[in-house]
C-alpha positions as protocol buffer text, in pm:
chain_id: "A"
residue {
  index: 1
  type: ARG
  ca { x: 0 y: 0 z: 0 }
}
residue {
  index: 2
  type: ARG
  ca { x: 129 y: 346 z: -91 }
}
residue {
  index: 3
  type: HIS
  ca { x: 37 y: 682 z: 61 }
}
residue {
  index: 4
  type: SER
  ca { x: 144 y: 1029 z: -44 }
}
residue {
  index: 5
  type: PHE
  ca { x: 225 y: 1284 z: 219 }
}
residue {
  index: 6
  type: PRO
  ca { x: 284 y: 1652 z: 135 }
}
residue {
  index: 7
  type: THR
  ca { x: 603 y: 1804 z: 268 }
}
residue {
  index: 8
  type: ARG
  ca { x: 757 y: 2148 z: 247 }
}
residue {
  index: 9
  type: ARG
  ca { x: 1028 y: 2196 z: -14 }
}
residue {
  index: 10
  type: SER
  ca { x: 1351 y: 2265 z: 165 }
}
residue {
  index: 11
  type: SER
  ca { x: 1719 y: 2203 z: 120 }
}
residue {
  index: 12
  type: ASP
  ca { x: 1760 y: 2245 z: 495 }
}
residue {
  index: 13
  type: LEU
  ca { x: 1837 y: 1880 z: 575 }
}
residue {
  index: 14
  type: PRO
  ca { x: 1981 y: 1958 z: 919 }
}
residue {
  index: 15
  type: LYS
  ca { x: 1626 y: 2037 z: 1036 }
}
residue {
  index: 16
  type: LEU
  ca { x: 1574 y: 1660 z: 1054 }
}
residue {
  index: 17
  type: GLU
  ca { x: 1825 y: 1648 z: 1339 }
}
residue {
  index: 18
  type: LYS
  ca { x: 1571 y: 1802 z: 1575 }
}
residue {
  index: 19
  type: HIS
  ca { x: 1382 y: 1474 z: 1555 }
}
residue {
  index: 20
  type: ARG
  ca { x: 1678 y: 1278 z: 1693 }
}
residue {
  index: 21
  type: THR
  ca { x: 1697 y: 1296 z: 2070 }
}
residue {
  index: 22
  type: LYS
  ca { x: 2011 y: 1197 z: 2252 }
}
residue {
  index: 23
  type: ALA
  ca { x: 1860 y: 857 z: 2325 }
}
residue {
  index: 24
  type: ILE
  ca { x: 1834 y: 767 z: 1957 }
}
residue {
  index: 25
  type: VAL
  ca { x: 2148 y: 915 z: 1805 }
}
residue {
  index: 26
  type: PRO
  ca { x: 2315 y: 617 z: 1640 }
}
residue {
  index: 27
  type: LYS
  ca { x: 2663 y: 497 z: 1725 }
}
residue {
  index: 28
  type: GLU
  ca { x: 2931 y: 497 z: 1456 }
}
residue {
  index: 29
  type: VAL
  ca { x: 2808 y: 264 z: 1184 }
}
residue {
  index: 30
  type: SER
  ca { x: 2994 y: 74 z: 916 }
}
residue {
  index: 31
  type: LEU
  ca { x: 2872 y: -175 z: 662 }
}
residue {
  index: 32
  type: PRO
  ca { x: 2903 y: -540 z: 765 }
}
residue {
  index: 33
  type: ASP
  ca { x: 3223 y: -735 z: 720 }
}
residue {
  index: 34
  type: TYR
  ca { x: 3243 y: -901 z: 378 }
}
residue {
  index: 35
  type: TYR
  ca { x: 3014 y: -640 z: 222 }
}
residue {
  index: 36
  type: ARG
  ca { x: 3062 y: -590 z: -152 }
}
residue {
  index: 37
  type: PRO
  ca { x: 2887 y: -328 z: -373 }
}
residue {
  index: 38
  type: ILE
  ca { x: 2621 y: -488 z: -592 }
}
residue {
  index: 39
  type: LEU
  ca { x: 2801 y: -426 z: -923 }
}
residue {
  index: 40
  type: LEU
  ca { x: 3126 y: -589 z: -806 }
}
residue {
  index: 41
  type: GLY
  ca { x: 3225 y: -953 z: -787 }
}
residue {
  index: 42
  type: GLU
  ca { x: 3225 y: -1222 z: -1052 }
}
residue {
  index: 43
  type: SER
  ca { x: 3163 y: -1515 z: -818 }
}
residue {
  index: 44
  type: GLN
  ca { x: 2848 y: -1722 z: -849 }
}
residue {
  index: 45
  type: LEU
  ca { x: 2721 y: -1553 z: -532 }
}
residue {
  index: 46
  type: GLY
  ca { x: 2765 y: -1205 z: -682 }
}
residue {
  index: 47
  type: LYS
  ca { x: 2591 y: -1314 z: -1000 }
}
residue {
  index: 48
  type: SER
  ca { x: 2308 y: -1464 z: -794 }
}
residue {
  index: 49
  type: ALA
  ca { x: 2265 y: -1139 z: -598 }
}
residue {
  index: 50
  type: ARG
  ca { x: 2240 y: -937 z: -920 }
}
residue {
  index: 51
  type: SER
  ca { x: 2007 y: -1191 z: -1079 }
}
residue {
  index: 52
  type: TYR
  ca { x: 1779 y: -1185 z: -773 }
}
residue {
  index: 53
  type: LEU
  ca { x: 1753 y: -806 z: -782 }
}
residue {
  index: 54
  type: LYS
  ca { x: 1702 y: -791 z: -1159 }
}
residue {
  index: 55
  type: SER
  ca { x: 1427 y: -1055 z: -1134 }
}
residue {
  index: 56
  type: ARG
  ca { x: 1246 y: -821 z: -896 }
}
residue {
  index: 57
  type: GLY
  ca { x: 1265 y: -535 z: -1145 }
}
residue {
  index: 58
  type: TYR
  ca { x: 1542 y: -328 z: -990 }
}
residue {
  index: 59
  type: ASN
  ca { x: 1793 y: -128 z: -1193 }
}
residue {
  index: 60
  type: LEU
  ca { x: 2135 y: -238 z: -1067 }
}
residue {
  index: 61
  type: LYS
  ca { x: 2309 y: 92 z: -1146 }
}
residue {
  index: 62
  type: SER
  ca { x: 2046 y: 281 z: -949 }
}
residue {
  index: 63
  type: LEU
  ca { x: 2087 y: 43 z: -655 }
}
residue {
  index: 64
  type: ALA
  ca { x: 2466 y: 80 z: -670 }
}
residue {
  index: 65
  type: LEU
  ca { x: 2428 y: 458 z: -636 }
}
residue {
  index: 66
  type: LYS
  ca { x: 2233 y: 399 z: -315 }
}
residue {
  index: 67
  type: GLY
  ca { x: 2504 y: 174 z: -170 }
}
residue {
  index: 68
  type: ILE
  ca { x: 2313 y: -153 z: -206 }
}
residue {
  index: 69
  type: GLY
  ca { x: 2541 y: -454 z: -192 }
}
residue {
  index: 70
  type: TYR
  ca { x: 2568 y: -810 z: -66 }
}
residue {
  index: 71
  type: CYS
  ca { x: 2780 y: -1010 z: 174 }
}
residue {
  index: 72
  type: TYR
  ca { x: 3001 y: -1288 z: 44 }
}
residue {
  index: 73
  type: ASP
  ca { x: 3099 y: -1441 z: 382 }
}
residue {
  index: 74
  type: GLY
  ca { x: 3034 y: -1422 z: 754 }
}
residue {
  index: 75
  type: PRO
  ca { x: 2700 y: -1402 z: 939 }
}
residue {
  index: 76
  type: TYR
  ca { x: 2541 y: -1205 z: 655 }
}
residue {
  index: 77
  type: TYR
  ca { x: 2651 y: -1443 z: 379 }
}
residue {
  index: 78
  type: GLY
  ca { x: 2387 y: -1448 z: 104 }
}
residue {
  index: 79
  type: PHE
  ca { x: 2212 y: -1132 z: 219 }
}
residue {
  index: 80
  type: ILE
  ca { x: 2148 y: -811 z: 25 }
}
residue {
  index: 81
  type: VAL
  ca { x: 2259 y: -510 z: 236 }
}
residue {
  index: 82
  type: ILE
  ca { x: 2040 y: -199 z: 228 }
}
residue {
  index: 83
  type: PRO
  ca { x: 2209 y: 105 z: 386 }
}
residue {
  index: 84
  type: TYR
  ca { x: 2014 y: 381 z: 564 }
}
residue {
  index: 85
  type: TYR
  ca { x: 2162 y: 731 z: 535 }
}
residue {
  index: 86
  type: LEU
  ca { x: 2099 y: 1069 z: 694 }
}
residue {
  index: 87
  type: ARG
  ca { x: 2250 y: 1359 z: 496 }
}
residue {
  index: 88
  type: GLY
  ca { x: 2487 y: 1115 z: 327 }
}
residue {
  index: 89
  type: GLU
  ca { x: 2607 y: 956 z: 652 }
}
residue {
  index: 90
  type: LEU
  ca { x: 2547 y: 586 z: 712 }
}
residue {
  index: 91
  type: ILE
  ca { x: 2326 y: 544 z: 1020 }
}
residue {
  index: 92
  type: TYR
  ca { x: 2201 y: 185 z: 987 }
}
residue {
  index: 93
  type: TRP
  ca { x: 2160 y: -104 z: 746 }
}
residue {
  index: 94
  type: LYS
  ca { x: 1919 y: -390 z: 696 }
}
residue {
  index: 95
  type: THR
  ca { x: 1954 y: -718 z: 511 }
}
residue {
  index: 96
  type: ARG
  ca { x: 1738 y: -936 z: 289 }
}
residue {
  index: 97
  type: SER
  ca { x: 1826 y: -1294 z: 192 }
}
residue {
  index: 98
  type: PHE
  ca { x: 1863 y: -1388 z: -171 }
}
residue {
  index: 99
  type: ILE
  ca { x: 1967 y: -1752 z: -125 }
}
residue {
  index: 100
  type: GLY
  ca { x: 1681 y: -1897 z: 77 }
}
residue {
  index: 101
  type: ALA
  ca { x: 1805 y: -1848 z: 432 }
}
residue {
  index: 102
  type: LYS
  ca { x: 1578 y: -1671 z: 678 }
}
residue {
  index: 103
  type: ALA
  ca { x: 1440 y: -1364 z: 504 }
}
residue {
  index: 104
  type: PHE
  ca { x: 1602 y: -1102 z: 730 }
}
residue {
  index: 105
  type: ASN
  ca { x: 1910 y: -1086 z: 951 }
}
residue {
  index: 106
  type: ASN
  ca { x: 1917 y: -729 z: 1080 }
}
residue {
  index: 107
  type: PRO
  ca { x: 2148 y: -579 z: 1343 }
}
residue {
  index: 108
  type: ASP
  ca { x: 2018 y: -560 z: 1700 }
}
residue {
  index: 109
  type: GLU
  ca { x: 1919 y: -216 z: 1826 }
}
residue {
  index: 110
  type: ASP
  ca { x: 2210 y: -204 z: 2071 }
}
residue {
  index: 111
  type: MET
  ca { x: 2461 y: -270 z: 1792 }
}
residue {
  index: 112
  type: PHE
  ca { x: 2412 y: 81 z: 1649 }
}
residue {
  index: 113
  type: GLY
  ca { x: 2215 y: 253 z: 1923 }
}
residue {
  index: 114
  type: ILE
  ca { x: 1912 y: 291 z: 1697 }
}
residue {
  index: 115
  type: GLY
  ca { x: 1622 y: 63 z: 1615 }
}
residue {
  index: 116
  type: LYS
  ca { x: 1345 y: 17 z: 1364 }
}
residue {
  index: 117
  type: SER
  ca { x: 1102 y: 254 z: 1537 }
}
residue {
  index: 118
  type: ASN
  ca { x: 1357 y: 538 z: 1505 }
}
residue {
  index: 119
  type: LEU
  ca { x: 1437 y: 487 z: 1139 }
}
residue {
  index: 120
  type: ILE
  ca { x: 1290 y: 597 z: 809 }
}
residue {
  index: 121
  type: TYR
  ca { x: 1448 y: 466 z: 491 }
}
residue {
  index: 122
  type: ASN
  ca { x: 1542 y: 763 z: 268 }
}
residue {
  index: 123
  type: ILE
  ca { x: 1452 y: 1014 z: 539 }
}
residue {
  index: 124
  type: ASP
  ca { x: 1625 y: 1294 z: 346 }
}
residue {
  index: 125
  type: ALA
  ca { x: 1336 y: 1287 z: 97 }
}
residue {
  index: 126
  type: LEU
  ca { x: 1121 y: 1459 z: 362 }
}
residue {
  index: 127
  type: ALA
  ca { x: 1329 y: 1773 z: 322 }
}
residue {
  index: 128
  type: LEU
  ca { x: 1394 y: 1745 z: -52 }
}
residue {
  index: 129
  type: TYR
  ca { x: 1050 y: 1691 z: -203 }
}
residue {
  index: 130
  type: ASN
  ca { x: 712 y: 1868 z: -184 }
}
residue {
  index: 131
  type: THR
  ca { x: 536 y: 1532 z: -177 }
}
residue {
  index: 132
  type: VAL
  ca { x: 667 y: 1193 z: -73 }
}
residue {
  index: 133
  type: ASN
  ca { x: 526 y: 844 z: -107 }
}
residue {
  index: 134
  type: ILE
  ca { x: 513 y: 647 z: 216 }
}
residue {
  index: 135
  type: VAL
  ca { x: 551 y: 270 z: 191 }
}
residue {
  index: 136
  type: GLU
  ca { x: 605 y: -17 z: 430 }
}
residue {
  index: 137
  type: SER
  ca { x: 956 y: -126 z: 338 }
}
residue {
  index: 138
  type: GLU
  ca { x: 1283 y: -2 z: 202 }
}
residue {
  index: 139
  type: THR
  ca { x: 1251 y: -245 z: -90 }
}
residue {
  index: 140
  type: ASN
  ca { x: 919 y: -85 z: -187 }
}
residue {
  index: 141
  type: SER
  ca { x: 1085 y: 255 z: -154 }
}
residue {
  index: 142
  type: LEU
  ca { x: 1365 y: 151 z: -388 }
}
residue {
  index: 143
  type: THR
  ca { x: 1104 y: 46 z: -645 }
}
residue {
  index: 144
  type: LEU
  ca { x: 911 y: 374 z: -644 }
}
residue {
  index: 145
  type: GLY
  ca { x: 1197 y: 624 z: -654 }
}
residue {
  index: 146
  type: ASP
  ca { x: 1384 y: 896 z: -470 }
}
residue {
  index: 147
  type: ASN
  ca { x: 1071 y: 1072 z: -341 }
}
residue {
  index: 148
  type: THR
  ca { x: 961 y: 759 z: -150 }
}
residue {
  index: 149
  type: ILE
  ca { x: 1029 y: 672 z: 212 }
}
residue {
  index: 150
  type: GLY
  ca { x: 1004 y: 332 z: 381 }
}
residue {
  index: 151
  type: LEU
  ca { x: 885 y: 287 z: 739 }
}
residue {
  index: 152
  type: GLY
  ca { x: 1051 y: -52 z: 783 }
}
residue {
  index: 153
  type: GLY
  ca { x: 731 y: -222 z: 896 }
}
residue {
  index: 154
  type: LYS
  ca { x: 356 y: -226 z: 868 }
}
residue {
  index: 155
  type: SER
  ca { x: 296 y: 17 z: 1154 }
}
residue {
  index: 156
  type: ILE
  ca { x: 423 y: 369 z: 1214 }
}
residue {
  index: 157
  type: SER
  ca { x: 600 y: 464 z: 1537 }
}
residue {
  index: 158
  type: ASP
  ca { x: 539 y: 789 z: 1726 }
}
residue {
  index: 159
  type: TRP
  ca { x: 886 y: 907 z: 1621 }
}
residue {
  index: 160
  type: GLN
  ca { x: 823 y: 833 z: 1252 }
}
residue {
  index: 161
  type: PHE
  ca { x: 484 y: 1004 z: 1269 }
}
residue {
  index: 162
  type: SER
  ca { x: 642 y: 1308 z: 1433 }
}
residue {
  index: 163
  type: CYS
  ca { x: 902 y: 1330 z: 1155 }
}
residue {
  index: 164
  type: LEU
  ca { x: 629 y: 1322 z: 893 }
}
residue {
  index: 165
  type: ILE
  ca { x: 418 y: 1587 z: 1064 }
}
residue {
  index: 166
  type: LYS
  ca { x: 714 y: 1820 z: 1123 }
}
residue {
  index: 167
  type: SER
  ca { x: 853 y: 1793 z: 768 }
}
């Protein structure tokens, strides 16, 4: 399900910081070990990751520009990695399996100091566009374009709702 939500046009991205209280400011975040950008790697695993995304209708070059990749070893082996950014800074990432393991293997809230209820995928769109589409997941957001945000679940948290109202 998709909803549109009008926002004010603004290039003032730092205004989004007022929504982050001290309790939810993320720790320093880096992509998982064994992460590889989606366009790199000629192994069967890399080819499978690209094939999986293409089969779902994604443009690989567009995904590469957003930092989408995959892990070729370790606890996230066989998972697509979807980075979350705020003003170009990595603040979190989620994963999605492409080889049949459990569907998701996301970091615990204490790993980065931020959890699902305090995240919006593509949050910068709230300050960049007059109108944004609101969807459930980051994968839906990637499908619809740069003016689309993902809530990371089927319900909206108070923090997410506050960000939408204040944008």
